[in-house]
Short mmCIF file of C-alpha atoms in Angstrom, two decimals:
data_model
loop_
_atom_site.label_atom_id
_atom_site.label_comp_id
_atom_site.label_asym_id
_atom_site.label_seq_id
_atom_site.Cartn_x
_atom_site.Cartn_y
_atom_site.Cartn_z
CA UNK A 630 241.71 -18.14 -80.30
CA UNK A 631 239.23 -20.04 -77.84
CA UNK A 632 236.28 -18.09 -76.97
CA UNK A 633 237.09 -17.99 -73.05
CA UNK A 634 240.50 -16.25 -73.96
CA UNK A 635 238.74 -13.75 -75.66
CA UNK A 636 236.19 -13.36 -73.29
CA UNK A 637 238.24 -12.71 -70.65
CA UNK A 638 240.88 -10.21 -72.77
CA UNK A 639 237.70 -8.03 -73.67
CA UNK A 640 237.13 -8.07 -69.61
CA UNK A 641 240.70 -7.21 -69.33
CA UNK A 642 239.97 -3.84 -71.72
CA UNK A 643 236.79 -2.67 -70.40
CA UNK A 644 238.85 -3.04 -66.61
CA UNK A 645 241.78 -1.45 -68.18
CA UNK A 646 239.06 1.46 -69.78
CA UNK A 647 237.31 2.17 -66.44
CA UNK A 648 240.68 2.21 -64.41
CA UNK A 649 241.74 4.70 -66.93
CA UNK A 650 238.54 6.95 -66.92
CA UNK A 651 238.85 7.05 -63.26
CA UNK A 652 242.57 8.51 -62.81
CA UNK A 653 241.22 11.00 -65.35
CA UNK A 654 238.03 12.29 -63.37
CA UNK A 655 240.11 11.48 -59.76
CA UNK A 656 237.22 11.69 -57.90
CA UNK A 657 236.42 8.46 -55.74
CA UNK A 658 233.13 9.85 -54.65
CA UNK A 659 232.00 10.15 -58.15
CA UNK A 660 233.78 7.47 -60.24
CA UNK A 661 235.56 4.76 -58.28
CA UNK A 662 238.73 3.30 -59.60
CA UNK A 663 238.77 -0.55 -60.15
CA UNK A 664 240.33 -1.47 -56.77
CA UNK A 665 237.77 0.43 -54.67
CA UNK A 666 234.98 -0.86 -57.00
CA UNK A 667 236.17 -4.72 -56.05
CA UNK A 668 236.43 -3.95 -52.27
CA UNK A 669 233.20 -2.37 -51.98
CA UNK A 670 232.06 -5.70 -53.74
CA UNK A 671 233.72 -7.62 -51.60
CA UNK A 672 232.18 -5.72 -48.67
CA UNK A 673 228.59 -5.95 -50.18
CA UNK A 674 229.34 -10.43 -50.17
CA UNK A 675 230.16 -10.00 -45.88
CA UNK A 676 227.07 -8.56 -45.65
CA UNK A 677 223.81 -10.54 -44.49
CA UNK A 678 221.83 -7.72 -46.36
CA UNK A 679 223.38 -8.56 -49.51
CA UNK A 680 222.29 -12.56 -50.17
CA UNK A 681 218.71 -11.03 -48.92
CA UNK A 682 218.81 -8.49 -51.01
CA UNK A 683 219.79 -10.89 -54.47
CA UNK A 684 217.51 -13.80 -52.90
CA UNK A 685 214.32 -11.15 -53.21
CA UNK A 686 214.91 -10.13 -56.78
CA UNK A 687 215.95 -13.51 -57.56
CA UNK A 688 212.64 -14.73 -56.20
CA UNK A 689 210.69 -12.13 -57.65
CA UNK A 690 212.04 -12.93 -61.13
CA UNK A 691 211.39 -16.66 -60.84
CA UNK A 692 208.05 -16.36 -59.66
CA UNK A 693 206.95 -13.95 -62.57
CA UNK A 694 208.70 -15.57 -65.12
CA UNK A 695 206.80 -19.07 -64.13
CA UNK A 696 203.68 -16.86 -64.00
CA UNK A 697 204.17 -15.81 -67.55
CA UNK A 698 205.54 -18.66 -68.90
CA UNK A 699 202.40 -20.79 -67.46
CA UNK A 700 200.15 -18.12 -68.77
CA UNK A 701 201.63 -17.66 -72.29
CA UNK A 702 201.76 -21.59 -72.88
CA UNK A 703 197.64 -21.66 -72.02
CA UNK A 704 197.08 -18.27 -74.43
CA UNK A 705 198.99 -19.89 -77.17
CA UNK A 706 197.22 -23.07 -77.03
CA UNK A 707 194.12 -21.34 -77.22
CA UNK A 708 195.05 -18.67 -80.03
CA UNK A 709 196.42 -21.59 -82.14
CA UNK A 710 193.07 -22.71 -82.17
CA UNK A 711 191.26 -19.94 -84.23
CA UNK A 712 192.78 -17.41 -86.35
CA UNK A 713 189.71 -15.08 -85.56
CA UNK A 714 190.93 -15.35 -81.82
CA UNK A 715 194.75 -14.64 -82.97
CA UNK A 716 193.73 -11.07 -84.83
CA UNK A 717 191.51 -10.57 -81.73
CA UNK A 718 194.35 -10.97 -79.01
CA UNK A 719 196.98 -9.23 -81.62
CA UNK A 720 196.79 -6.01 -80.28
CA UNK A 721 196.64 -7.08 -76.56
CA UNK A 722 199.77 -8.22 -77.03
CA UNK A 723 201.14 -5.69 -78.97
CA UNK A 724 200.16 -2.54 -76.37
CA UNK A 725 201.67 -4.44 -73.60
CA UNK A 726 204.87 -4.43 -75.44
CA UNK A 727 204.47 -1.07 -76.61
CA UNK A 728 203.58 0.71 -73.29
CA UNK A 729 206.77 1.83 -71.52
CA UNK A 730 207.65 0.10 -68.35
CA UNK A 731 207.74 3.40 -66.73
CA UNK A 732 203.61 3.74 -67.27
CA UNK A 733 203.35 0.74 -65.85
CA UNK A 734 205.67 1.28 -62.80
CA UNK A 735 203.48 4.70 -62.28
CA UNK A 736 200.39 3.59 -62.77
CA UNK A 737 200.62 0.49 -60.13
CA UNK A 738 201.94 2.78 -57.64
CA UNK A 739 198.32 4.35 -57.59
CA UNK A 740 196.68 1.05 -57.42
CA UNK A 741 199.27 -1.59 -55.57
CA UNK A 742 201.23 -2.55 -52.56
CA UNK A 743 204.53 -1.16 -53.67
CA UNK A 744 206.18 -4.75 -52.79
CA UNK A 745 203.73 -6.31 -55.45
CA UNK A 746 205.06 -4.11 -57.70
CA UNK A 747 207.96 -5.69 -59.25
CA UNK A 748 206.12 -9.06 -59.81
CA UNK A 749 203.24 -7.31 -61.64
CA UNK A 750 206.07 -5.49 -64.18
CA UNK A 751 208.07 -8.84 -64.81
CA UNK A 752 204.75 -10.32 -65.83
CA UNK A 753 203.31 -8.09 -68.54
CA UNK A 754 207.44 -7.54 -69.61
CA UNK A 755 207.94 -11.10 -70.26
CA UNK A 756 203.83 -12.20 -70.74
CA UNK A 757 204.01 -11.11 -74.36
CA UNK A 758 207.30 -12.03 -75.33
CA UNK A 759 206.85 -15.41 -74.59
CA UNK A 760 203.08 -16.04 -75.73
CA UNK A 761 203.98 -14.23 -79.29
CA UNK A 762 207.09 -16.95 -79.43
CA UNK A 763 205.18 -19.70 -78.24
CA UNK A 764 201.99 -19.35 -80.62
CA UNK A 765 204.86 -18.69 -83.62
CA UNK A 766 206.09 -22.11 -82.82
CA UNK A 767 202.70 -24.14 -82.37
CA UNK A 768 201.59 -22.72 -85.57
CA UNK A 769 204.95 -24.40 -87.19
CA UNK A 770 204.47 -27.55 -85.87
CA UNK A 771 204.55 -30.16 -88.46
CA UNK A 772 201.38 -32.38 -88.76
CA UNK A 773 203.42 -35.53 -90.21
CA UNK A 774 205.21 -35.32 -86.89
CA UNK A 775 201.60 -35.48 -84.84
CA UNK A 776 199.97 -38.23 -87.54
CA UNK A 777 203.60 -40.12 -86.70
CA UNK A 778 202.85 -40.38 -82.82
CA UNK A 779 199.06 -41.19 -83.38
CA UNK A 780 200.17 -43.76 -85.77
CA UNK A 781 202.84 -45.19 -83.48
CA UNK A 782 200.51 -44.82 -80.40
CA UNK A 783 203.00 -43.02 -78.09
CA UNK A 784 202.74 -42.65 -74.64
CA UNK A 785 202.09 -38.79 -73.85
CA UNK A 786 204.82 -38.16 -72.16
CA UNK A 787 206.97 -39.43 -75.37
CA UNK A 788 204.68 -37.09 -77.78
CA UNK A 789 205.49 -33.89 -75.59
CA UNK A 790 209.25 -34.18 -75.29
CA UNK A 791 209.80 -35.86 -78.71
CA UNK A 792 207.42 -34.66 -81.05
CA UNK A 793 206.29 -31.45 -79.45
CA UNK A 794 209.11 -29.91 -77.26
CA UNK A 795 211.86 -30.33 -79.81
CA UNK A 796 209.81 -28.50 -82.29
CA UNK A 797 208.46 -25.61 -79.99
CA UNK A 798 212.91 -25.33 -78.38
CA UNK A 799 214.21 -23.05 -80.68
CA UNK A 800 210.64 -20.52 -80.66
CA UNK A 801 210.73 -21.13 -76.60
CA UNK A 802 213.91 -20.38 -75.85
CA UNK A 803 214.41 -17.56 -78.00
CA UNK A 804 211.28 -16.16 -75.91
CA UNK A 805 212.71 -16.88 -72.79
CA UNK A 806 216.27 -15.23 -73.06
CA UNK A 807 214.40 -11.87 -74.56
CA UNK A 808 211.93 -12.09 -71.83
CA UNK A 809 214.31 -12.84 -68.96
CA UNK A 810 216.76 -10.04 -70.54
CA UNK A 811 213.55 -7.07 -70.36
CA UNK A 812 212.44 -8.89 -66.99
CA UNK A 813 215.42 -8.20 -65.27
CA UNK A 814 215.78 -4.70 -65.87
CA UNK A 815 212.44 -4.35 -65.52
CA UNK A 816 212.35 -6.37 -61.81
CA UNK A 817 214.88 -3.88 -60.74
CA UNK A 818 213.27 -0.54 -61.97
CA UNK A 819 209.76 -1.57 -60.45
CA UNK A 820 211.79 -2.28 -57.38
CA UNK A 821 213.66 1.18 -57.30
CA UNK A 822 210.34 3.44 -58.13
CA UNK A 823 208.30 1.61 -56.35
CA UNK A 824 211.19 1.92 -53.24
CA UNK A 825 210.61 -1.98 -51.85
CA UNK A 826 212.00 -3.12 -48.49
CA UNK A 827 214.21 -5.42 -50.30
CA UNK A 828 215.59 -6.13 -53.30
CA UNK A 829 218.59 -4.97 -55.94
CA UNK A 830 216.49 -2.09 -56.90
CA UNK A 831 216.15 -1.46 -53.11
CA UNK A 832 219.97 -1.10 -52.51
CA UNK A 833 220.48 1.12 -55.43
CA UNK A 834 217.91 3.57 -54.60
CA UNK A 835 219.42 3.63 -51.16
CA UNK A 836 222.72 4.19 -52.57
CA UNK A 837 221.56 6.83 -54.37
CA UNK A 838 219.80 8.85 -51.45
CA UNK A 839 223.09 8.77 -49.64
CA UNK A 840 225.39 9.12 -52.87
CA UNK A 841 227.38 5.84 -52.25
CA UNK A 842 228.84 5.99 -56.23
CA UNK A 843 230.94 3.01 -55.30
CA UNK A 844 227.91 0.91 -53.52
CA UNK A 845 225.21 1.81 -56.59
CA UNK A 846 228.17 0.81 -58.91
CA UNK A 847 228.76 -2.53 -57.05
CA UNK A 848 225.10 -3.28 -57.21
CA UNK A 849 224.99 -2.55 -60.54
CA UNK A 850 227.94 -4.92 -61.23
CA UNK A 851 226.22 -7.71 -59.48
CA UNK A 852 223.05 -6.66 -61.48
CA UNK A 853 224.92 -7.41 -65.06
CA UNK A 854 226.12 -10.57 -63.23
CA UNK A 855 222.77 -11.87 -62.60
CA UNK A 856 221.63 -11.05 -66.35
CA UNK A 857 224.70 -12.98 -67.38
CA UNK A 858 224.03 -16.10 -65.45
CA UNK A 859 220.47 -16.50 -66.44
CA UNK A 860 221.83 -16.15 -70.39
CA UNK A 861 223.75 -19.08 -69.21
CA UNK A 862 221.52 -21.28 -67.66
CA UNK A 863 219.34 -20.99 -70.35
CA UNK A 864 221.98 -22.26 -72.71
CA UNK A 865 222.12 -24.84 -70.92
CA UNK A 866 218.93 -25.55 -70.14
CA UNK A 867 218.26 -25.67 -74.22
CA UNK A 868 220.60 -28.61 -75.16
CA UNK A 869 218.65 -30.76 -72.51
CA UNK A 870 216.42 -33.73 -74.42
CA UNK A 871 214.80 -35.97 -72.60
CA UNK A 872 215.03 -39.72 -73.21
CA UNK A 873 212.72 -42.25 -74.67
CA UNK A 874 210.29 -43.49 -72.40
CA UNK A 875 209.47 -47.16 -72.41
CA UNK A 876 207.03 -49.55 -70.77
CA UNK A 877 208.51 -51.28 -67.89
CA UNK A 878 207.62 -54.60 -69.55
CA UNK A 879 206.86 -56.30 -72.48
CA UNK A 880 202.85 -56.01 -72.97
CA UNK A 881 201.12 -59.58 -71.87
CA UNK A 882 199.30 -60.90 -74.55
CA UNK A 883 201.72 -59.13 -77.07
CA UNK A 884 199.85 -56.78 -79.46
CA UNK A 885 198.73 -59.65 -82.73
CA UNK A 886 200.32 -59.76 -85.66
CA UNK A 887 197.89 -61.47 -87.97
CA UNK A 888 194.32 -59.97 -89.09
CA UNK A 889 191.36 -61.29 -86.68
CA UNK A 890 189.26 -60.81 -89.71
CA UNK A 891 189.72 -59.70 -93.55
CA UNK A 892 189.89 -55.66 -93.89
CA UNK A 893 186.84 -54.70 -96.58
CA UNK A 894 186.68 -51.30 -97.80
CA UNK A 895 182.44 -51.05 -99.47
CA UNK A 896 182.33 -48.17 -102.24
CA UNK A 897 185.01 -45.97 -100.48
CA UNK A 898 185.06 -42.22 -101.26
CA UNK A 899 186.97 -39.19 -101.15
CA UNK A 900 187.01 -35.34 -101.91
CA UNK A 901 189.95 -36.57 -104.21
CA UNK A 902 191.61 -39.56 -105.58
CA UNK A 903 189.56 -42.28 -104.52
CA UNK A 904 186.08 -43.13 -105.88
CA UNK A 905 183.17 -46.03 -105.09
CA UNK A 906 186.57 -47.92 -104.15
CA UNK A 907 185.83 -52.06 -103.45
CA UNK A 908 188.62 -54.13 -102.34
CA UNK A 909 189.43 -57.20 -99.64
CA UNK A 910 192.65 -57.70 -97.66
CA UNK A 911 193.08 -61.09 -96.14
CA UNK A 912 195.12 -62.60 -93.66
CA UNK A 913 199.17 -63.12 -94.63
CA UNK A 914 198.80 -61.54 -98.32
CA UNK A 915 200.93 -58.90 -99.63
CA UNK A 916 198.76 -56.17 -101.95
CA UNK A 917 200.28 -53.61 -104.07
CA UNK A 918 198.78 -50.46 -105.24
CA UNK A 919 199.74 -50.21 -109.14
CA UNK A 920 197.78 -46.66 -109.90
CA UNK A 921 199.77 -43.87 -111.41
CA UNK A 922 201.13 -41.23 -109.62
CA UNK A 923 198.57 -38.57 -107.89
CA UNK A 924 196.35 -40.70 -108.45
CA UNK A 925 195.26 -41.26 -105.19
CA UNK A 926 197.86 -44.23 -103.83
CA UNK A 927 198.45 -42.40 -100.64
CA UNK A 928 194.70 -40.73 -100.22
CA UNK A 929 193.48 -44.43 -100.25
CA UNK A 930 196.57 -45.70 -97.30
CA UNK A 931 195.79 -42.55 -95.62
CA UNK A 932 192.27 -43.50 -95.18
CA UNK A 933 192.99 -46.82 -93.93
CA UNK A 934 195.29 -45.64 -91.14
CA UNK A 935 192.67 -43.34 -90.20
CA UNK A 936 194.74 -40.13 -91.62
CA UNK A 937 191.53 -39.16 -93.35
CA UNK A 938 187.75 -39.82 -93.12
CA UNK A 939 186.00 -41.17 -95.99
CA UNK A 940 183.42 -39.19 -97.75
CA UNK A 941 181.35 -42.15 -98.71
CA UNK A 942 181.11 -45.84 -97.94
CA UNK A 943 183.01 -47.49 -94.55
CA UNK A 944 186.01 -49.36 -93.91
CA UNK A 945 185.14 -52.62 -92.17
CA UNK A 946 187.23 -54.70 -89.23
CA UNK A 947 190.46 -51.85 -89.75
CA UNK A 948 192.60 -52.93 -87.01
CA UNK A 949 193.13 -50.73 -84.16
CA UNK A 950 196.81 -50.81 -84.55
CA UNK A 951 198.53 -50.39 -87.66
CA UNK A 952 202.52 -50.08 -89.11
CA UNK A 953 203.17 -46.98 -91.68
CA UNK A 954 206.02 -46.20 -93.60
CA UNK A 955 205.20 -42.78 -94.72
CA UNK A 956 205.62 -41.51 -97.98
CA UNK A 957 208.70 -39.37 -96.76
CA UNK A 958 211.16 -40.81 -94.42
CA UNK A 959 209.86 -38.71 -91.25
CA UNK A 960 212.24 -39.10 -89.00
CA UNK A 961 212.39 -36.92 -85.74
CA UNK A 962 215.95 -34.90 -86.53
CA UNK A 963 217.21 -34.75 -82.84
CA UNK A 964 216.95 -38.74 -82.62
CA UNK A 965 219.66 -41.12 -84.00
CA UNK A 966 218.74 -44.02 -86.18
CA UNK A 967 218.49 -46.59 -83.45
CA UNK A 968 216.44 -43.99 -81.43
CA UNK A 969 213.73 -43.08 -84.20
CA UNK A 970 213.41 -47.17 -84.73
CA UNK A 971 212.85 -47.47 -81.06
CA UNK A 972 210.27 -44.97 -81.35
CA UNK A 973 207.94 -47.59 -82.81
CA UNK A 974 208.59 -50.08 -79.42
CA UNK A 975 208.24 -47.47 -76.58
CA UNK A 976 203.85 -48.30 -76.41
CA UNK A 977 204.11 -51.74 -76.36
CA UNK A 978 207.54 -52.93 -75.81
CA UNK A 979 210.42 -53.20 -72.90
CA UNK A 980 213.32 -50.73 -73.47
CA UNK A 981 215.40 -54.38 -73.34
CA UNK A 982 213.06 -56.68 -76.02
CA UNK A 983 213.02 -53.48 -78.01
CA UNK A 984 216.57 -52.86 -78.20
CA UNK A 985 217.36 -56.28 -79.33
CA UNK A 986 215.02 -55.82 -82.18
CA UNK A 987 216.05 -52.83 -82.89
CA UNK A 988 219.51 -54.07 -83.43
CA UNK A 989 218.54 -56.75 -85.63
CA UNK A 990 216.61 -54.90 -87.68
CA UNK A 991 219.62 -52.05 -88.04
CA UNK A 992 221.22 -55.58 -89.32
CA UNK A 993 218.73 -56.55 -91.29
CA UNK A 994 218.38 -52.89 -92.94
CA UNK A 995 222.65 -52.85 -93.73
CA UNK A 996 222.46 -49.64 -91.11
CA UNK A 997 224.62 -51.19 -88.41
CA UNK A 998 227.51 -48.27 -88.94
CA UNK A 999 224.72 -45.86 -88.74
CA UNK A 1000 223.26 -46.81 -85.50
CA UNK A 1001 224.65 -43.71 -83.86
CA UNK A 1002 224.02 -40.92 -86.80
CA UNK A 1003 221.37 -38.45 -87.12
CA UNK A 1004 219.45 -38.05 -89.91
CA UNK A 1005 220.61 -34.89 -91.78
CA UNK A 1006 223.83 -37.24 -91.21
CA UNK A 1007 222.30 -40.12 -93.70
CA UNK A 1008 221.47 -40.18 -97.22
CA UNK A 1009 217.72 -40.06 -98.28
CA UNK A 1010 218.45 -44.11 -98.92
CA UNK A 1011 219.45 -44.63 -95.31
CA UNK A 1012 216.48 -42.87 -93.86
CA UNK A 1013 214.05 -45.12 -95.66
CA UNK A 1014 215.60 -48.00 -94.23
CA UNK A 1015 215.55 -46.71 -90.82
CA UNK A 1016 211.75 -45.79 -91.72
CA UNK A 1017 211.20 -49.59 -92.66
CA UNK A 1018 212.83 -51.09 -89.56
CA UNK A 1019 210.59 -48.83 -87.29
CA UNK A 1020 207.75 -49.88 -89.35
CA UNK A 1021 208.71 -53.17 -88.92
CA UNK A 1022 209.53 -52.89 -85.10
CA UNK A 1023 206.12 -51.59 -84.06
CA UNK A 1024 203.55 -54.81 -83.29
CA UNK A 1025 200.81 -54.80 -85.85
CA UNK A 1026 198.49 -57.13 -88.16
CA UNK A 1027 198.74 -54.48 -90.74
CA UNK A 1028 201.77 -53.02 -92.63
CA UNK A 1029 200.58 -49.61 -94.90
CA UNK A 1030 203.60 -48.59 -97.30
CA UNK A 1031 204.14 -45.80 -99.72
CA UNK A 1032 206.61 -46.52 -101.91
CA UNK A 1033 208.74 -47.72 -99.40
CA UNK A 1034 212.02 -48.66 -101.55
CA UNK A 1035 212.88 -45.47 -103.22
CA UNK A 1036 216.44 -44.04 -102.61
CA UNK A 1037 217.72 -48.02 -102.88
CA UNK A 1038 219.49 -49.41 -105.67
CA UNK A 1039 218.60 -52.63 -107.81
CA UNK A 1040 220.80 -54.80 -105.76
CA UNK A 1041 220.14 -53.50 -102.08
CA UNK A 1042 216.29 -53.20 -102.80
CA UNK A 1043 216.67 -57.54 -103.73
CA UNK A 1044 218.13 -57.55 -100.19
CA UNK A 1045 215.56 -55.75 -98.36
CA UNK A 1046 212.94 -57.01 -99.88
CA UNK A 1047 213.82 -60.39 -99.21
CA UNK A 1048 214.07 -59.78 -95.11
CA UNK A 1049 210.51 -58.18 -95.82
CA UNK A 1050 209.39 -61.30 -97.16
CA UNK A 1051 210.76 -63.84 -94.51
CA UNK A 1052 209.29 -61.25 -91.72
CA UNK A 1053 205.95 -61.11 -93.66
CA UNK A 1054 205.65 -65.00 -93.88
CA UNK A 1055 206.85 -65.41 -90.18
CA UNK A 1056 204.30 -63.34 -88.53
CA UNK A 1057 201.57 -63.12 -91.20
CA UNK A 1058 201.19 -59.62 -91.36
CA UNK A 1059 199.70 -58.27 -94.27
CA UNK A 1060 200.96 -55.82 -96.40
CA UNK A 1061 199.64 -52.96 -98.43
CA UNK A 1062 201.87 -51.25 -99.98
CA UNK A 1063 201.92 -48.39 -103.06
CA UNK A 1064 204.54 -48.92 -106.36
CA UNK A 1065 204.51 -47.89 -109.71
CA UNK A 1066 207.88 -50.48 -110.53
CA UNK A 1067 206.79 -53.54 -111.31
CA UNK A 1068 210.11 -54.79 -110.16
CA UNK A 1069 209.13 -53.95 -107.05
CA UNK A 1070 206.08 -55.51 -106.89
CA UNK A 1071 207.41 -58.48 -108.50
CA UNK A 1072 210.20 -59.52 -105.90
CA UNK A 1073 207.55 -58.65 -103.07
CA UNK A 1074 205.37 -61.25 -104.76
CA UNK A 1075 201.96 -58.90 -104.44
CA UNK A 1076 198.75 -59.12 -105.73
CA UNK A 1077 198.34 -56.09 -107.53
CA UNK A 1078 195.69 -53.40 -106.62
CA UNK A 1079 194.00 -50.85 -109.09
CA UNK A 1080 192.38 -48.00 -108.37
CA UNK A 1081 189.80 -47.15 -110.60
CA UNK A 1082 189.75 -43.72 -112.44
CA UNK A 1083 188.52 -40.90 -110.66
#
């Protein structure tokens, strides 16, 4: 049974339950039946009063929900900055969602304009909610994701709706529909106690002087239907993405392709892995790291992307753009596998010239059919591929890899390795990239690499 059926038979019942509890008390006064219930509603929409009345609660709730969403996103930023500052602000947060709303109705009477009130208690009702949400979220934000949009040098407006936002949805979201469920109520209590000119609150309490059941019942009715549209509009509002963003044109001179100079690395040192490291990269060659694993492979390509600083020696005429293909697949979930390629083109590229690369590489990687899917809708093989094309797609002299064929078979690793190769020798890039198959390394025709022992 479709879920609009059943919403509307359990509307049906509690109709049929209230319709029922009213010929039982027959008392209009004190419990109107259904069909009075809908004309005084009906009444309350003829009135001029009434779209005042909804607009000043509406406004008020607006207003203090920006208020506190503004202020919870610049507290979170901040707290996710220093633990010492978190356990500081803890129990801040933790009172204001422990007083009652009450105290804080009764106390602002004694201090505040009574028509303030209402925005002051939707503020420190939904203020807490959303920063605790928000600060959960920034704390699980994934740093391959941010070392992925430094590496690909997007635009900012490209790292905050697809690295950031997507990531923070699920913690925001879930603040906002608790916050906007307690800010309601509490919008509507302030405005009752506090006995405003206008507002929902304002009609009930009137209501209530002059015990209008059937008008305080209405109100409340079109209370419950406010709740219920903001729950909606937030479900909405949570399956919107935002698009890729691209340059409006191709960048003139295009970003090179070829090494300006040969990349020297002079007794290069880490906290782990890497020690008094010497090596040169020149110009169109392919290298291949041959160390065993956790050995410190990825420590030393992590280093020359600028993932890590070196503890000792320098890296000398590192180019300031460079291609990575990670050591996972790290592909953003909520883009398909043309989108996460075109990733890679959106600093430097048209949304056109990067489309039609993007397309040839999807050829070129066997992942035409799965231009469209996501990636929990691809096998671990299929994401690396889509990883290598948006490697590929992004402009750069220098192409970092680690392990970059795993998840392929013999057969379809010959075949992508072989495009690599013919892209390689057409633009010259050179290649670093990390294997313990000498297969591998073989087809790719590398000079092998060795780091020496730690």
């Amino acid at each position: 049974m479709k879920k609009p059926l059943l919403t509307a038979l359990s509307v049906c019942l509690l109709l049929l339950v209230w319709q029922f509890a009213a010929w039982q008390i027959q008392n209009a006064n004190l419990f109107p039946p259904v069909s009075l219930l809908l004309r005084t509603l009906g009444e309350l929409l003829l009135s001029p009063s009434f779209y005042q009345a909804v607009w000043t609660t509406v406004w008020r709730g607006c207003a203090g929900l920006l208020l506190s969403l503004l202020a919870a996103i610049g507290t979170a930023v901040l707290l996710r900055r220093s633990e010492a500052m978190q356990l500081l602000f803890a129990p801040y947060l933790a009172l204001m969602r422990s007083v009652p709303i009450i105290s804080f109705i009764l106390l602002a009477l004694i201090f505040l304009n009574p028509e303030g009130i209402p925005l002051l208690i939707a503020f420190l009702t939904m203020y807490p909610l959303l920063t605790e949400n928000l600060l959960k979220g920034l704390l699980q934000l994934k740093p391959e994701q941010t070392i992925l949009a430094r590496q690909f040098h997007l635009n900012r407006r490209n790292r905050l709706f697809q690295i950031y936002y997507p990531q923070l949805k699920p913690y925001l979201f879930s603040g906002l529909a608790s916050a906007v469920g307690f800010g309601w109520r509490a919008i509507i209590m302030g405005e009752v106690l506090a006995q405003c000119a206008e507002g929902i609150g304002s009609e009930m309490k009137r209501a209530q002087l002059f015990i209008a059941v059937p008008e305080l019942m209405a109100w409340t009715c079109i209370a419950i239907l406010l709740s219920w549209l903001s729950d909606r509009l937030l479900r909405r509002l949570s399956k919107w993405q935002p698009a890729l963003v691209y340059r409006r044109a191709t960048v003139t001179p295009p970003p090179p392709t070829t090494l300006s100079a040969p990349i020297r690395l002079r007794d290069l040192s880490y906290r782990y892995g890497v020690t008094h490291f010497d090596a040169l990269f020149e110009a169109g060659k392919v290298y291949a790291l041959t160390a065993p694993s956790g050995t410190g492979k990825t420590t030393l390509l992590s280093l020359l992307n600028g993932t890590l600083r070196p503890t000792g020696g320098r890296i000398e005429n590192a180019p300031e753009r460079i291609a990575n293909v990670f050591q996972e697949p790290e592909l953003l979930p909520h883009l398909s596998a043309k989108e996460n390629i075109l990733l890679a083109g959106t600093s430097s590229l048209s949304r056109e010239e990067a489309e039609r690369q993007a397309d040839r590489l999807l050829a070129a990687m066997e992942l035409t059919g799965q231009r469209n899917a996501l990636p929990q809708e691809m096998s671990y093989g299929q994401q690396q591929r889509v990883a290598l094309a948006r490697a590929l797609l992004f402009p750069s002299p220098l192409l970092l890899m680690d392990e970059p064929f795993k998840g392929l078979d013999a057969a379809l690793r010959h075949r992508i390795i072989g495009f690599i190769r013919q892209w390689q020798q057409a633009h010259r890039t050179t290649i670093l990239f990390a294997s313990h198959q000498p297969e591998e390394i073989a087809e790719m025709d590398a000079l092998p690499l060795s780091l020496p022992p730690a």
